[in-house]
Coordinates of C-alpha atoms in Angstrom, one line a residue:
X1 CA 23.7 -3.9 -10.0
X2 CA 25.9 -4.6 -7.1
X3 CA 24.2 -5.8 -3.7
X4 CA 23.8 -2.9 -1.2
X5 CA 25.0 -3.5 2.3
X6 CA 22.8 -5.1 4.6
X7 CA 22.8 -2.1 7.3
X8 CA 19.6 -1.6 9.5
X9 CA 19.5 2.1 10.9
X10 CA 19.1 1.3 15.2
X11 CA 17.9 3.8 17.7
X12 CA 17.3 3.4 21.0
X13 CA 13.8 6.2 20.7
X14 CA 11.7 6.8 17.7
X15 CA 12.5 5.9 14.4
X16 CA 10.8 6.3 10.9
X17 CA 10.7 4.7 7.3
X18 CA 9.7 6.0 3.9
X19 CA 10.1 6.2 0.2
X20 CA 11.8 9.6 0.1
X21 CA 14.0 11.1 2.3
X22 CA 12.5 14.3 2.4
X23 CA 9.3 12.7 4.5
X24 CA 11.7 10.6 6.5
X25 CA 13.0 14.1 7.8
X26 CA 9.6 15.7 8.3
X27 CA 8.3 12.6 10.1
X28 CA 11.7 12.9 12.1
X29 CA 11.0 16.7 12.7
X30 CA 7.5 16.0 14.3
X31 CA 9.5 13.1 17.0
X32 CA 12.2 15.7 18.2
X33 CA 9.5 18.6 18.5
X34 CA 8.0 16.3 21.1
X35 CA 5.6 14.3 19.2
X36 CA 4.7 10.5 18.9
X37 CA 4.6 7.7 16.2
X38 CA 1.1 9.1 15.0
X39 CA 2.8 12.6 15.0
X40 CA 5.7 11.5 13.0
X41 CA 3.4 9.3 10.5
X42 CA 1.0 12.3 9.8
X43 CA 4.0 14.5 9.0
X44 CA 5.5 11.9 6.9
X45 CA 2.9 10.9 4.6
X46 CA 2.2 15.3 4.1
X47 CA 5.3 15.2 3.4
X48 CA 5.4 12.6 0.7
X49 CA 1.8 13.5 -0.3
X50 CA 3.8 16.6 -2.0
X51 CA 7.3 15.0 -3.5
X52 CA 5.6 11.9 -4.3
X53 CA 2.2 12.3 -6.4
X54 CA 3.0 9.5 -8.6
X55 CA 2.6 7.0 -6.1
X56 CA 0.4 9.0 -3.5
X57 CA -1.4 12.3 -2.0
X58 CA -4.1 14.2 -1.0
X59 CA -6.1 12.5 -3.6
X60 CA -5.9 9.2 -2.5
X61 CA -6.6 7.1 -0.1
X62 CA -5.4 5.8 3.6
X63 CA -5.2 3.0 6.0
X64 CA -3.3 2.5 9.1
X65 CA -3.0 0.2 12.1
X66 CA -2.0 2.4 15.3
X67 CA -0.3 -0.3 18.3
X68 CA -0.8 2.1 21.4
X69 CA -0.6 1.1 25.1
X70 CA -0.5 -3.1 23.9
X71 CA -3.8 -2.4 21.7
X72 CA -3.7 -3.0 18.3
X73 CA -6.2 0.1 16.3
X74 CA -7.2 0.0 12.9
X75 CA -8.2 3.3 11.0
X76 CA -10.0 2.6 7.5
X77 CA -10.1 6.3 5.7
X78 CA -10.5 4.7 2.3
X79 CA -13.0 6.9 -0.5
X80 CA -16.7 5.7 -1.0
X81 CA -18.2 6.2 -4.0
X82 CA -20.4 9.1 -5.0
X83 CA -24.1 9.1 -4.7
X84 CA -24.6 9.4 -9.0
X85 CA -22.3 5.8 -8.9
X86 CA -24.2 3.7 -11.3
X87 CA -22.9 0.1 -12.7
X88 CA -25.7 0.2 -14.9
X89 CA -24.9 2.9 -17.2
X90 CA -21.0 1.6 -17.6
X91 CA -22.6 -1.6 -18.2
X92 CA -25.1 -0.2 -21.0
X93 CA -21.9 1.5 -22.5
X94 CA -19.8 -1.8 -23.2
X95 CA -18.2 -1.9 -19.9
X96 CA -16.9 -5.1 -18.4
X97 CA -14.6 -3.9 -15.7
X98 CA -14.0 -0.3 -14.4
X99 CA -12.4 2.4 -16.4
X100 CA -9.0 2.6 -15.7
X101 CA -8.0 6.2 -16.6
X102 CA -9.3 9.5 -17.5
X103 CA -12.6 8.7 -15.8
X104 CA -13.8 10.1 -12.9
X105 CA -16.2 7.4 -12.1
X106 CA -13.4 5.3 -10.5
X107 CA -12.4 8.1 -8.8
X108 CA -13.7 8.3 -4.8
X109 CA -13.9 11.0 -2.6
X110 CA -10.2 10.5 -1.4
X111 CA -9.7 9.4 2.1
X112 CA -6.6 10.6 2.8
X113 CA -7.1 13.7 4.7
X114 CA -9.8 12.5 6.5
X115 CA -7.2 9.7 7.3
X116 CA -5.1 12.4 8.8
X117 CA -7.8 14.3 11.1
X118 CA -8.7 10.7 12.6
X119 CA -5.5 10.2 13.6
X120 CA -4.7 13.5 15.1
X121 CA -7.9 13.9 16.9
X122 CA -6.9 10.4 18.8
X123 CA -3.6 10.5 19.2
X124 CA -1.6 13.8 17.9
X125 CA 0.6 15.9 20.6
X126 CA 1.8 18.2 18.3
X127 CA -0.3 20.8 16.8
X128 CA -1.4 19.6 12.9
X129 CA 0.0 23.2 11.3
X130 CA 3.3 22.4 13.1
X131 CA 3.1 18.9 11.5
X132 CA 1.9 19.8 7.9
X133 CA 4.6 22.5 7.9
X134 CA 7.2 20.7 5.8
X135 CA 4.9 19.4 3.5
X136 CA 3.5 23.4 3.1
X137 CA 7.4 24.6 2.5
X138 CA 7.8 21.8 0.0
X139 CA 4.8 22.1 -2.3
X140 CA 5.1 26.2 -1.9
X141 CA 9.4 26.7 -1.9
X142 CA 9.8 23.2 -4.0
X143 CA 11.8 20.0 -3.8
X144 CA 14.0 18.0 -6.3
X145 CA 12.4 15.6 -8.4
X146 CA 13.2 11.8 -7.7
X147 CA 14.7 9.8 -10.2
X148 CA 11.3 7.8 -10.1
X149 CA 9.2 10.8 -10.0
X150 CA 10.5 12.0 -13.4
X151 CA 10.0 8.4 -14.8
X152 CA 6.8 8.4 -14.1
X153 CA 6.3 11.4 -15.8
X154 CA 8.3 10.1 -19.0
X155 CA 5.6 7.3 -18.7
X156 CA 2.3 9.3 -18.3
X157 CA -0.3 8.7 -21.1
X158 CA -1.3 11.4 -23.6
X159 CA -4.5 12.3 -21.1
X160 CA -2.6 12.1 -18.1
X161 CA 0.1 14.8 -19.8
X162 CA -2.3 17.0 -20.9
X163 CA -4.6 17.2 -17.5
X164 CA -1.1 17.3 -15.3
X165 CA 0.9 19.9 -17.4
X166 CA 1.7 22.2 -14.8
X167 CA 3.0 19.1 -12.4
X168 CA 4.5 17.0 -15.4
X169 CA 6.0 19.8 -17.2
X170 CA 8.5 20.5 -14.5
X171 CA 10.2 17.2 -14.4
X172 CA 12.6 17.5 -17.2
X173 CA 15.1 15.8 -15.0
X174 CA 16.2 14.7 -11.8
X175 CA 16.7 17.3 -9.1
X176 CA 15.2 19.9 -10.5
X177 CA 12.7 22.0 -8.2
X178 CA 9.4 21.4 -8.6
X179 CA 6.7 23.4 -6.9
X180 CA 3.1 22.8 -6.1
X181 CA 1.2 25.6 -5.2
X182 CA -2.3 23.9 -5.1
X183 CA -0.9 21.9 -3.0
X184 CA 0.6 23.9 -0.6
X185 CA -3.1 26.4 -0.2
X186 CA -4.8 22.9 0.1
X187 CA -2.4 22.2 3.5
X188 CA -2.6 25.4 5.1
X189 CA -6.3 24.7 4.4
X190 CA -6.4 21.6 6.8
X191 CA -4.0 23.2 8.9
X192 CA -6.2 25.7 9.8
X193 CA -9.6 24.6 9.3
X194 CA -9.1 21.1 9.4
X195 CA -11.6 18.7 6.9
X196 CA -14.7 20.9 5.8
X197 CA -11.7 23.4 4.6
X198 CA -10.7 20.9 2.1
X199 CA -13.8 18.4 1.6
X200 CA -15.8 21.4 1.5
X201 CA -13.6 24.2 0.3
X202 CA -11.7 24.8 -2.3
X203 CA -10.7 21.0 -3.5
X204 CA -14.2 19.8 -2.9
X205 CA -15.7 22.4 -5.0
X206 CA -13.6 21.3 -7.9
X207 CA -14.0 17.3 -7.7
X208 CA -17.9 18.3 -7.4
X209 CA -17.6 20.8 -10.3
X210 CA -15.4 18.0 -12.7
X211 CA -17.7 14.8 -11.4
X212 CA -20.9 16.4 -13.1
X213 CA -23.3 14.7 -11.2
X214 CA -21.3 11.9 -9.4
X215 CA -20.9 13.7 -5.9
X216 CA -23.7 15.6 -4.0
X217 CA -22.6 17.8 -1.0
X218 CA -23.3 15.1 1.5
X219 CA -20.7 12.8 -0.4
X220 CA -18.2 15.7 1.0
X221 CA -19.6 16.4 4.2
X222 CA -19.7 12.7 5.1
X223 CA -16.1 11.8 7.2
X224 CA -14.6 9.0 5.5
X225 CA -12.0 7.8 8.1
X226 CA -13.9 4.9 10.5
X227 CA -11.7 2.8 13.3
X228 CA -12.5 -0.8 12.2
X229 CA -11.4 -4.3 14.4
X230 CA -8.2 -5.6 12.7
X231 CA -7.7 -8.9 11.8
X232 CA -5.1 -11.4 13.3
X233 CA -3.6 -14.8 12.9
X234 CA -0.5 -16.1 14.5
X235 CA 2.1 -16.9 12.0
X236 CA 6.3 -17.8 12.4
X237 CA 5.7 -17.6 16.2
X238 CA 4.2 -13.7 16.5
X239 CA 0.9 -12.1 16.1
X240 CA 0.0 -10.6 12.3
X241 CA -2.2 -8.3 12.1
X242 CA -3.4 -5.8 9.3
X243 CA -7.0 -4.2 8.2
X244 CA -10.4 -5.9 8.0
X245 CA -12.1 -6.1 4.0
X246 CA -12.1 -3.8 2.2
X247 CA -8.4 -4.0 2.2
X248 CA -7.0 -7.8 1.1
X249 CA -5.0 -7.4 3.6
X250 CA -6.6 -11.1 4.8
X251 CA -4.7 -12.6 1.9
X252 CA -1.5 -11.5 3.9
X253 CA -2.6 -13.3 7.2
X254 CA -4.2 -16.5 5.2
X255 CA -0.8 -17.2 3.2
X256 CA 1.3 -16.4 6.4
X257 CA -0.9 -19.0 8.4
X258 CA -0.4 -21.9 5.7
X259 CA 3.3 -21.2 4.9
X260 CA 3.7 -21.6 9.0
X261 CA 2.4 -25.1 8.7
X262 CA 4.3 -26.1 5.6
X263 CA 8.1 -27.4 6.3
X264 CA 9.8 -24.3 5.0
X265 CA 13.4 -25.0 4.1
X266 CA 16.4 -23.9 6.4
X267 CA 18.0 -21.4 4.1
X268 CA 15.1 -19.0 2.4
X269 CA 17.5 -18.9 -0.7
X270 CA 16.7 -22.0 -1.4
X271 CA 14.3 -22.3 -4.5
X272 CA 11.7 -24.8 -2.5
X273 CA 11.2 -21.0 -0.1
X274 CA 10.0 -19.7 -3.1
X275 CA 7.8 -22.4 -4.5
X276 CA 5.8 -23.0 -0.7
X277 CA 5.4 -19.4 -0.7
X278 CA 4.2 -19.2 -4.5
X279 CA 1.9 -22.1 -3.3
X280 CA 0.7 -20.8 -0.1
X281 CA 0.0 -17.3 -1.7
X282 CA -2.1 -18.5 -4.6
X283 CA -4.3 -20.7 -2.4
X284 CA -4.8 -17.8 -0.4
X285 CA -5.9 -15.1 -3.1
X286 CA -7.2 -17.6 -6.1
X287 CA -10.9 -16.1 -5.1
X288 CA -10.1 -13.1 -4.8
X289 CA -12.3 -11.2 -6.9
X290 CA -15.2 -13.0 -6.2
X291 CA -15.0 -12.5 -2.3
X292 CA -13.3 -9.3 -1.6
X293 CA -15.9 -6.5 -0.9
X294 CA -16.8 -3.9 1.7
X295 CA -19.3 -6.3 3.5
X296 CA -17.1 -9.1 3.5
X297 CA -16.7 -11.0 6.6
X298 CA -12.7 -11.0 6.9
X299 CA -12.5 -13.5 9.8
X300 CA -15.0 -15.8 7.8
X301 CA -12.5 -15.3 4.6
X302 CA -9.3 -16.6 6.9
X303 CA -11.3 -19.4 8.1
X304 CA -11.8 -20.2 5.0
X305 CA -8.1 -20.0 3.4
X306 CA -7.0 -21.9 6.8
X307 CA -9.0 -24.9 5.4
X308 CA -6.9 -25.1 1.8
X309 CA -3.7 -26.4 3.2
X310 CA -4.1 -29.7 1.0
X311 CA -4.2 -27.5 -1.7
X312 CA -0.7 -26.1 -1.8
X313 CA 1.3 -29.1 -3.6
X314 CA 4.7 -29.1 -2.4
X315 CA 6.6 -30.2 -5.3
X316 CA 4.5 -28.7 -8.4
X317 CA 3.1 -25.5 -9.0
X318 CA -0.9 -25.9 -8.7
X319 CA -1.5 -22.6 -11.4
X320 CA -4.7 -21.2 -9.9
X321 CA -6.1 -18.7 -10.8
X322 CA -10.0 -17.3 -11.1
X323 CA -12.4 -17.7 -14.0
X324 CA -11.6 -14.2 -16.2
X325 CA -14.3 -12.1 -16.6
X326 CA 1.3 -1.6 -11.3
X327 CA 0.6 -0.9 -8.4
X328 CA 1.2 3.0 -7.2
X329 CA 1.1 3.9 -3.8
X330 CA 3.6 4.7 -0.4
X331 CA 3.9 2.8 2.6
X332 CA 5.9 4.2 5.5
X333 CA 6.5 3.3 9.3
X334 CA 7.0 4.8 12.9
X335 CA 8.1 4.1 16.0
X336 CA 8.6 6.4 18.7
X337 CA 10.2 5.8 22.3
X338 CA 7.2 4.9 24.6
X339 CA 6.4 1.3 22.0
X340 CA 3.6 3.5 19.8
X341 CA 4.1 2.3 16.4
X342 CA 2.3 3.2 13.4
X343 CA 2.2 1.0 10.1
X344 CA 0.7 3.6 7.2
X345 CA -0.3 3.1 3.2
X346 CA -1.3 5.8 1.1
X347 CA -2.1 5.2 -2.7
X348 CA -2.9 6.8 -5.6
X349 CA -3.6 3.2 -7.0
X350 CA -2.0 3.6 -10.9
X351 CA 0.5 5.8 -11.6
X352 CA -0.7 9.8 -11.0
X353 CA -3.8 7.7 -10.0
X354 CA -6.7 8.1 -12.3
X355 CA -4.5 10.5 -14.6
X356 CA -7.1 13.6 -13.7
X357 CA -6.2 16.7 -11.3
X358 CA -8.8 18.5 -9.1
X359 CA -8.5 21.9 -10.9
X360 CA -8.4 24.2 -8.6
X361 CA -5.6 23.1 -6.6
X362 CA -4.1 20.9 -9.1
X363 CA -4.1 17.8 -7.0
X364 CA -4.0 14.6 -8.8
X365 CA -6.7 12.4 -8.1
X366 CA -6.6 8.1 -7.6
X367 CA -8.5 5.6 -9.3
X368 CA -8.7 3.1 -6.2
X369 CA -12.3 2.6 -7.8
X370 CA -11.2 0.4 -10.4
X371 CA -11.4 -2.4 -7.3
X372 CA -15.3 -2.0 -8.0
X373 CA -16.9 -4.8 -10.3
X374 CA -19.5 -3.8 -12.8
X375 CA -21.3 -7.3 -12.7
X376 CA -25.1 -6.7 -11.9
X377 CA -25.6 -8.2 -8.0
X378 CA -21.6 -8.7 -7.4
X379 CA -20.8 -7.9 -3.5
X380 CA -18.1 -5.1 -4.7
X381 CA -20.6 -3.7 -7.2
X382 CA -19.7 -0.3 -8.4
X383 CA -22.9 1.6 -6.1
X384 CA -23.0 4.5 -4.3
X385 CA -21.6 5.2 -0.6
X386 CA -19.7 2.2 -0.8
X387 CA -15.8 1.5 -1.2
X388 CA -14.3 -0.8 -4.0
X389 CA -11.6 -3.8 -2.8
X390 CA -8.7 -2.3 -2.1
X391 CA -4.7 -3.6 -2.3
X392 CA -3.8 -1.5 -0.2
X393 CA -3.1 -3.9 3.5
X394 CA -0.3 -2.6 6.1
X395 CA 0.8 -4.9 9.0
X396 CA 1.8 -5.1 12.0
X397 CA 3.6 -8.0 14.1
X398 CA 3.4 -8.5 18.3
X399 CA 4.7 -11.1 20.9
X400 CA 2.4 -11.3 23.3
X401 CA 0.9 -8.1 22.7
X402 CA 4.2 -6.0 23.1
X403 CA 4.6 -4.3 19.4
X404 CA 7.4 -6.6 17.6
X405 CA 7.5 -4.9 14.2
X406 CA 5.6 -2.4 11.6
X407 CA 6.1 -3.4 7.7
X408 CA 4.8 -3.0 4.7
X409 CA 4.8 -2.4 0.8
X410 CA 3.6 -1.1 -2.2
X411 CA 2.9 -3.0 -5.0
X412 CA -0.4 -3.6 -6.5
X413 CA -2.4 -7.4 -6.2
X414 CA 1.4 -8.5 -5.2
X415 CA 2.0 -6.4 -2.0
X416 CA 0.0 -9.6 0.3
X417 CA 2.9 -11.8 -1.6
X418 CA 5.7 -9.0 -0.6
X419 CA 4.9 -9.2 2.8
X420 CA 4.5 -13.0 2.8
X421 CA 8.2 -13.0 2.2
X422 CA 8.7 -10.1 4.8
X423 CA 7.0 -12.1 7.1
X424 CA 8.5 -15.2 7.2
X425 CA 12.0 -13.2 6.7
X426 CA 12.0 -11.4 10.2
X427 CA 10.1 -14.0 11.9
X428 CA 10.9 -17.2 10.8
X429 CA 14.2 -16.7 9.7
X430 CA 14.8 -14.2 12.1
X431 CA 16.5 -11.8 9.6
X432 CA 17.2 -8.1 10.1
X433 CA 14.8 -5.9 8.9
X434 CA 17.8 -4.7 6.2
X435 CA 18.7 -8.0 5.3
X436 CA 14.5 -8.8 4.9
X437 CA 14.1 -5.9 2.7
X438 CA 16.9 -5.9 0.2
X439 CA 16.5 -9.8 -0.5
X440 CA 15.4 -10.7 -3.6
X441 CA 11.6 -11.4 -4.2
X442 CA 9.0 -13.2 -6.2
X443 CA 5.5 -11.7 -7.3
X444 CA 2.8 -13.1 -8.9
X445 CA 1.6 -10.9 -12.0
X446 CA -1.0 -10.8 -14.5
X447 CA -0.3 -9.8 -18.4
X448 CA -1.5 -6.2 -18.2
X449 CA -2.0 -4.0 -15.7
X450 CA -0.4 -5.0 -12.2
X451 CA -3.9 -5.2 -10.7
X452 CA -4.9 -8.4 -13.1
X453 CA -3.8 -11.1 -11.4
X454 CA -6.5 -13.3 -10.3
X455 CA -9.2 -11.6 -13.3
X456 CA -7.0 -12.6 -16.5
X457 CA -8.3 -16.2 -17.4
X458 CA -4.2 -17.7 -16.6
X459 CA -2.1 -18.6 -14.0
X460 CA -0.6 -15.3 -13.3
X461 CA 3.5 -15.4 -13.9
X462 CA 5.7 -15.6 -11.7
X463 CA 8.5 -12.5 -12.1
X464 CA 11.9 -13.2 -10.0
X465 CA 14.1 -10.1 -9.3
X466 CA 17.6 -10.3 -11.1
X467 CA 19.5 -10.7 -7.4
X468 CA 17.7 -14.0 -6.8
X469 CA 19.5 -16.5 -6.5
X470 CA 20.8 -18.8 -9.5
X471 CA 18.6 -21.8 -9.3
X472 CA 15.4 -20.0 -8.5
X473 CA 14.8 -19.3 -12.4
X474 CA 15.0 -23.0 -13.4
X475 CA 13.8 -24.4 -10.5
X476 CA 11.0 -22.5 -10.2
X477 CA 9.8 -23.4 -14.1
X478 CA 10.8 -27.1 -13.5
X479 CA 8.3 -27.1 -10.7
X480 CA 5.6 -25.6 -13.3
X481 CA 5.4 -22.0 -12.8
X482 CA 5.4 -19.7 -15.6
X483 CA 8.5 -17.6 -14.9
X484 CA 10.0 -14.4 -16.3
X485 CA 13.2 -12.4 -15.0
X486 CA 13.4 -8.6 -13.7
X487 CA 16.1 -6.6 -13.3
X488 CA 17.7 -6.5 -9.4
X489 CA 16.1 -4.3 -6.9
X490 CA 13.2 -3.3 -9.4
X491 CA 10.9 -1.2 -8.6
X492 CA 7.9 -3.3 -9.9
X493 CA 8.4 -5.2 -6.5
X494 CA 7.2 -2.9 -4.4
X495 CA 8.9 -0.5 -1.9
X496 CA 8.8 -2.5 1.7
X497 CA 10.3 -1.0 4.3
X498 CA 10.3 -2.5 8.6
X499 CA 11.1 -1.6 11.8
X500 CA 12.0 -4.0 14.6
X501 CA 12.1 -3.9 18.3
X502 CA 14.5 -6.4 19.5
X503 CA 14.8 -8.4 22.6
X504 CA 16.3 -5.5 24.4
X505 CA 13.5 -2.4 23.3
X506 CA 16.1 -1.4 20.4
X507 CA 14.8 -0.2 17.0
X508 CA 16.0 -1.4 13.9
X509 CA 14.6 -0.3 10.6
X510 CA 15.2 -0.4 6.7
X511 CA 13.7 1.6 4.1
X512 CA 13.5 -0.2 0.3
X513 CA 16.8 0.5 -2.3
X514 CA 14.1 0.4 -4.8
X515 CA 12.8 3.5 -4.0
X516 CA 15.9 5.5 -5.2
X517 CA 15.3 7.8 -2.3
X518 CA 13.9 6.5 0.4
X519 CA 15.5 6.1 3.7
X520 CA 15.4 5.3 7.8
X521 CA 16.2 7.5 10.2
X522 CA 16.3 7.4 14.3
X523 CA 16.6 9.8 16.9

């Protein structure tokens, strides 16, 4: 696959990122009708929430960081789980780990739309129908299927085919019109009666009805969406912040800290940028599983990884990993013209999520609870009203408080390793958010599942993207990392996308090529 340009889309005002093009225009839509960053990101991800359900929607969950007025914000509207959650039960029938798919008790009541009424009651200017509009004429009028979209669908399980039939029987290709009419009633619901006309309308009524037991009313009537104190650590000469536990979004901020201190070579396509950031990363997450939870004390986790810098050998892989016992989601970004920016992620978490649909509006639901641990007495213990770990972990850079940058990824356990290499692209090298987000990347993977890497019992492999360059592969594997080769601009390593403001208040932004479809757009 020949290299795209590296061209950065610049605007002097607002300017938005995502991983389809259609809710780049919608979020683009809400700046010119007057509205701000959070105006733009809310019509975005509604927008996306409807051509995108393979990676996200109104059945998943939400995080964001909000940078108004030189503050950093932090808005956790991630699912807890319902009040008939019970470890002990999946434990007494053979469980080790949570069910993947087709089980609705790693399914939480999704945070997503409760993400969205957070963020309008704070900061939205434009009216919430006016923003949910395209998303409404999408689901009800239709919108081509992506490329990826209809791969997913090729992919779906047997149980995922059967419970999404009316979705998945539309894609037989790329660009035909799909329609979602659930979808559609479900948005003029919010639009005009904001949560309790979804949590405790029609979609509630149906997760309730197809839980059996797992949810109670007040598991619906209870607003998920809390403002949380993000977590920061200066890194490659700016501020990084993302979101507190239950997001590992700390593993992004620990790996960041170390690699600053580590004598990072002059040209990142040297093979020795790779290995430090392999090194730094691993020291960061190794523990993982056994630390991440909803009670976890984030600032007590980064003092913790800030400690391991004599653990990062610099000329031989170290192959961590903890004892054993794909990532699908969205990540987009705003900026408007007064410095609000907005850094957003959305997820599913597999593929169509759990592979089970609400059934009265159709709406595919995530399995974000598979971050839960069945272990009797474990912090992240699968128990009701709390949230599993999460992958999910936007960022967001400053300079003295002024924002610097939004950026983020999809990606599974590797989207901390994604924006690793973001990081230390734009800030350390000092590339441009294009030339960041089209180089080629590393990620740590375990042998199944995308969300394995620290829980298989082996030092997870290192996969390189087929545009890396030559010397990567065999210098990486002399250096003692298990390495296997990807195709160039894969999707399997994430979809990043960044916006910049420079020196002189310009914005510069990029959205992935791995999306297909995605794109940047300024006014």
């Amino acid at each position: 696959m020949a290299s795209p340009r590296f061209h950065s889309v610049r605007s002097s005002q607002g300017l938005v990122a995502s991983a389809d093009q259609l809710a780049t225009q919608a979020g683009i839509r809400a700046l010119v009708l007057g509205g701000n960053a959070v105006d733009a990101a809310i019509a975005t991800n509604a927008a996306i929430a409807v051509t995108a359900p393979h990676l996200c929607g109104m059945g998943g969950d939400l995080f964001a960081l909000v940078h108004h007025d030189g503050e950093v914000l932090a808005l956790n509207s991630t699912g807890r789980a319902g009040s008939g959650a019970d470890a002990a039960e999946l434990r007494a029938q053979g469980h080790v780990e949570m069910p993947f798919r087709h089980d609705i008790r790693s399914v939480t009541v999704p945070g997503c739309v409760d993400g969205w009424i957070a963020l309008h009651e704070r900061f939205g200017t434009v009216a919430l129908s006016d923003l949910l509009q395209p998303a409404v004429d999408l689901a009800r009028d239709g919108f081509p299927a992506s490329p990826l979209l209809v791969g997913a669908a090729v992919r779906a399980d047997e149980g995922a085919s059967e419970n999404l039939a009316a979705l998945l029987g539309q894609l037989s290709r790329p660009g035909v019109r799909v329609t979602r009419p659930g979808a559609a009633r479900a948005l003029t619901d919010v639009a005009n009666g904001g949560r309790a006309a979804f949590y405790q309308g029609e979609f509630g009524a149906g997760l309730k009805a197809l839980g059996a037991g797992l949810y109670d009313d007040d598991d619906f009537a209870r607003p998920l969406a809390e403002w949380v104190t993000p977590l920061m650590v200066h890194a490659f000469g700016v501020e990084l912040w993302t979101l507190p536990p239950n997001s590992q979004g700390y593993l992004t901020l620990g790996a960041a800290e170390l690699a600053s201190r580590l004598d990072l070579p002059a040209d990142p396509n040297d093979v020795r940028f790779a290995h430090l950031l392999v090194e730094a990363a691993t020291a960061a997450g190794f523990d993982r599983p056994d630390v991440l939870s909803d009670t976890a004390d984030g600032e007590g986790l980064l003092k913790s990884i800030a400690q391991r810098i004599e653990m990062i050998d610099t000329e031989r892989a170290s192959n961590r990993w903890a004892p054993a016992r794909d990532g699908d989601t969205t990540y987009l970004c705003t900026v408007d013209g007064n410095g609000m920016g907005v850094s957003l992620i959305q997820s599913n978490a597999a593929g169509f999520g759990s592979g089970l649909a609400e059934p009265n509006t159709g709406i595919n639901l995530h399995n974000r609870g598979i971050g839960f641990n069945v272990r009797a007495g474990h912090a992240a213990e699968f128990m009701p009203g709390h949230r599993p770990p999460h992958t999910l972990c936007p960022a967001m850079a400053t300079a003295d408080g002024a924002l610097r940058s939004v950026f983020g990824t999809m990606g599974g356990d590797a989207q901390p390793q994604i924006l690793l290499q973001l990081a230390a692209r734009l800030f350390h090298y000092g590339q441009s958010p294009a030339a960041a987000v089209y180089a080629p990347r590393w990620a740590l993977q375990g042998p199944v599942t995308g969300f394995d890497t620290w829980t298989s019992g082996e030092a997870p492999t290192v996969t390189i993207e087929g545009h890396a360059p030559d010397d990567w592969m065999p210098g990486l594997s002399d250096r003692g990392h298990k390495v296997e080769p990807r195709p160039a601009y894969d999707s399997g390593f994430g979809h990043a996308h960044a916006i910049v403001i420079d020196q002189d208040g310009f914005r510069a932004g990029a959205a992935d090529p791995r999306t297909m479809v995605g794109t940047a757009a300024g006014i």
